[in-house]
Short mmCIF file of C-alpha atoms (C1' of nucleotides) in Angstrom, two decimals:
data_model
loop_
_atom_site.label_atom_id
_atom_site.label_comp_id
_atom_site.label_asym_id
_atom_site.label_seq_id
_atom_site.Cartn_x
_atom_site.Cartn_y
_atom_site.Cartn_z
CA MET R 352 -15.82 36.96 -104.20
CA GLU R 353 -17.64 34.09 -102.57
CA LYS R 354 -18.46 30.97 -104.42
CA SER R 355 -22.07 30.68 -105.41
CA PHE R 356 -24.08 27.61 -104.63
CA PHE R 357 -23.52 26.33 -108.12
CA GLU R 358 -19.78 26.44 -107.77
CA ALA R 359 -19.96 24.81 -104.35
CA VAL R 360 -22.08 22.02 -105.79
CA TRP R 361 -19.80 21.58 -108.76
CA ASP R 362 -16.83 21.42 -106.41
CA VAL R 363 -18.39 18.49 -104.60
CA VAL R 364 -19.71 16.71 -107.68
CA GLU R 365 -16.39 16.72 -109.48
CA LYS R 366 -14.86 15.03 -106.42
CA ILE R 367 -17.13 12.02 -106.78
CA PRO R 368 -14.84 9.06 -107.45
CA THR R 369 -15.26 7.12 -110.67
CA GLY R 370 -17.71 4.29 -110.31
CA ARG R 371 -19.41 5.95 -107.37
CA VAL R 372 -22.65 7.91 -107.31
CA CYS R 373 -24.21 10.52 -105.10
CA SER R 374 -27.65 11.93 -104.46
CA TYR R 375 -28.77 15.52 -104.71
CA GLY R 376 -29.91 15.44 -101.12
CA ALA R 377 -26.55 14.17 -99.88
CA ILE R 378 -24.76 17.02 -101.61
CA ALA R 379 -27.27 19.52 -100.33
CA HIS R 380 -26.85 18.14 -96.84
CA TYR R 381 -23.08 18.37 -97.17
CA LEU R 382 -23.52 22.04 -98.02
CA SER R 383 -25.53 22.45 -94.80
CA THR R 384 -28.68 23.06 -96.80
CA PRO R 385 -30.57 19.74 -96.76
CA LYS R 386 -33.76 21.42 -97.87
CA ALA R 387 -32.08 22.90 -100.91
CA ALA R 388 -31.65 19.66 -102.82
CA ARG R 389 -33.47 21.26 -105.72
CA MET R 390 -30.69 23.79 -106.01
CA VAL R 391 -28.23 20.96 -106.54
CA GLY R 392 -30.24 19.79 -109.49
CA TRP R 393 -30.39 23.31 -110.73
CA ALA R 394 -26.64 23.58 -110.40
CA MET R 395 -26.39 20.50 -112.57
CA ASN R 396 -28.58 22.20 -115.13
CA ALA R 397 -26.15 25.09 -115.06
CA SER R 398 -23.16 22.75 -115.15
CA HIS R 399 -23.21 23.10 -118.91
CA SER R 400 -21.97 26.64 -118.39
CA ALA R 401 -19.29 25.53 -115.98
CA LYS R 402 -15.69 25.86 -117.04
CA ARG R 403 -14.85 22.46 -115.63
CA ALA R 404 -16.26 19.12 -116.65
CA ILE R 405 -18.92 18.12 -114.16
CA PRO R 406 -19.68 14.38 -113.90
CA ALA R 407 -23.36 15.09 -113.53
CA HIS R 408 -24.19 11.53 -114.55
CA ARG R 409 -22.92 10.39 -111.15
CA VAL R 410 -25.56 12.47 -109.41
CA VAL R 411 -29.00 10.94 -109.09
CA ASN R 412 -31.94 11.37 -106.79
CA ARG R 413 -32.20 9.59 -103.46
CA LEU R 414 -33.83 6.56 -105.09
CA GLY R 415 -30.92 6.08 -107.45
CA ILE R 416 -33.10 6.95 -110.41
CA LEU R 417 -31.51 8.70 -113.37
CA SER R 418 -33.90 11.59 -113.08
CA GLY R 419 -31.68 13.92 -115.06
CA LYS R 420 -30.92 11.67 -117.98
CA GLN R 421 -33.22 13.68 -120.22
CA HIS R 422 -30.82 16.57 -119.87
CA PHE R 423 -27.94 14.67 -121.41
CA GLY R 424 -29.25 14.97 -124.91
CA GLN R 425 -29.47 11.23 -125.39
CA LEU R 426 -31.53 9.23 -122.96
CA ASP R 427 -29.00 6.41 -123.18
CA LEU R 428 -25.96 8.55 -122.50
CA MET R 429 -26.25 8.83 -118.73
CA GLU R 430 -27.02 5.15 -118.32
CA LYS R 431 -24.21 4.25 -120.67
CA LEU R 432 -21.71 6.35 -118.77
CA LEU R 433 -22.67 4.84 -115.43
CA THR R 434 -22.65 1.33 -116.83
CA ASN R 435 -19.22 2.00 -118.24
CA GLU R 436 -18.07 2.90 -114.72
CA GLY R 437 -19.15 -0.44 -113.31
CA LEU R 438 -22.65 0.44 -112.20
CA ILE R 439 -25.74 -1.60 -112.92
CA ILE R 440 -28.70 0.26 -114.38
CA GLU R 441 -32.13 -1.23 -114.74
CA ASN R 442 -35.19 0.72 -115.79
CA ASP R 443 -33.32 4.01 -115.37
CA LYS R 444 -32.49 3.02 -111.81
CA ILE R 445 -29.18 2.10 -110.22
CA VAL R 446 -29.53 -1.45 -108.96
CA ASN R 447 -26.51 -1.45 -106.67
CA PHE R 448 -27.13 2.13 -105.64
CA GLU R 449 -26.56 1.66 -101.93
CA GLU R 450 -23.40 -0.26 -102.67
CA LYS R 451 -21.95 2.46 -104.86
CA PHE R 452 -23.34 5.38 -102.94
CA TRP R 453 -20.79 8.03 -102.04
CA ASN R 454 -21.57 10.33 -99.16
CA PRO R 455 -19.48 13.54 -99.17
CA SER R 456 -20.36 14.23 -95.55
CA ILE R 457 -18.59 11.02 -94.54
CA GLU R 458 -16.02 10.25 -97.20
CA LEU R 459 -14.93 13.78 -97.97
"C1'" DG B 735 -38.51 43.69 -104.77
"C1'" DG B 736 -41.68 40.10 -106.30
"C1'" DG B 737 -43.14 36.04 -108.89
"C1'" DT B 738 -41.56 31.89 -111.33
"C1'" DT B 739 -38.61 28.01 -111.80
"C1'" DG B 740 -36.48 23.58 -110.80
"C1'" DA B 741 -31.96 17.13 -112.87
"C1'" DC B 742 -35.45 17.05 -104.99
"C1'" DG B 743 -37.32 15.18 -100.60
"C1'" DT B 744 -40.85 13.86 -97.55
"C1'" DG B 745 -45.41 12.77 -96.33
"C1'" DC B 746 -49.92 11.19 -97.35
"C1'" DC B 747 -53.47 8.71 -99.98
"C1'" DG K 313 -46.06 -0.20 -104.38
"C1'" DG K 314 -47.20 3.85 -107.28
"C1'" DG K 315 -48.83 8.44 -107.66
"C1'" DC K 316 -50.03 13.22 -106.03
"C1'" DA K 317 -49.42 17.48 -103.26
"C1'" DC K 318 -46.79 20.41 -100.50
"C1'" DG K 319 -42.47 22.43 -98.80
"C1'" DC K 320 -37.81 24.24 -99.45
"C1'" DC K 321 -34.41 27.63 -100.90
"C1'" DA K 322 -31.27 29.94 -104.36
"C1'" DA K 323 -31.05 31.70 -109.07
"C1'" DC K 324 -33.41 33.92 -112.92
"C1'" DC K 325 -36.50 37.38 -115.29
#
DNA sequence: GGGTTGACGTGCC
DNA sequence: GGGCACGCCAACC
């Protein structure tokens, strides 16, 4: 019973340290499928069905934009969560994105 | 098996 | 610098 892509993505996402963020592309690249960044986002969409709690708010696109905030129910929720973890959000974008960026390929 | 989808990324205008 | 079009690949119907 091999883990599906979703589970593999979730496994990586839930390892993102608090106060750190990651991009879909970085996760996809870590899974040796750099072109499949869209699948990571899709896995996030399916994270609601996951048994474990997936910190999907720590996953943004490569620009550090909270592209998936509309999937959190409240548009303020994702930003609020990240801000609560010490990140700086401005116009739905992480200001200190590069500073807080967490690359699984390097740090994991 | 085939077409559609999607919380992306890159390139081009 | 912002916006649009194409590509990419796995899951879903």
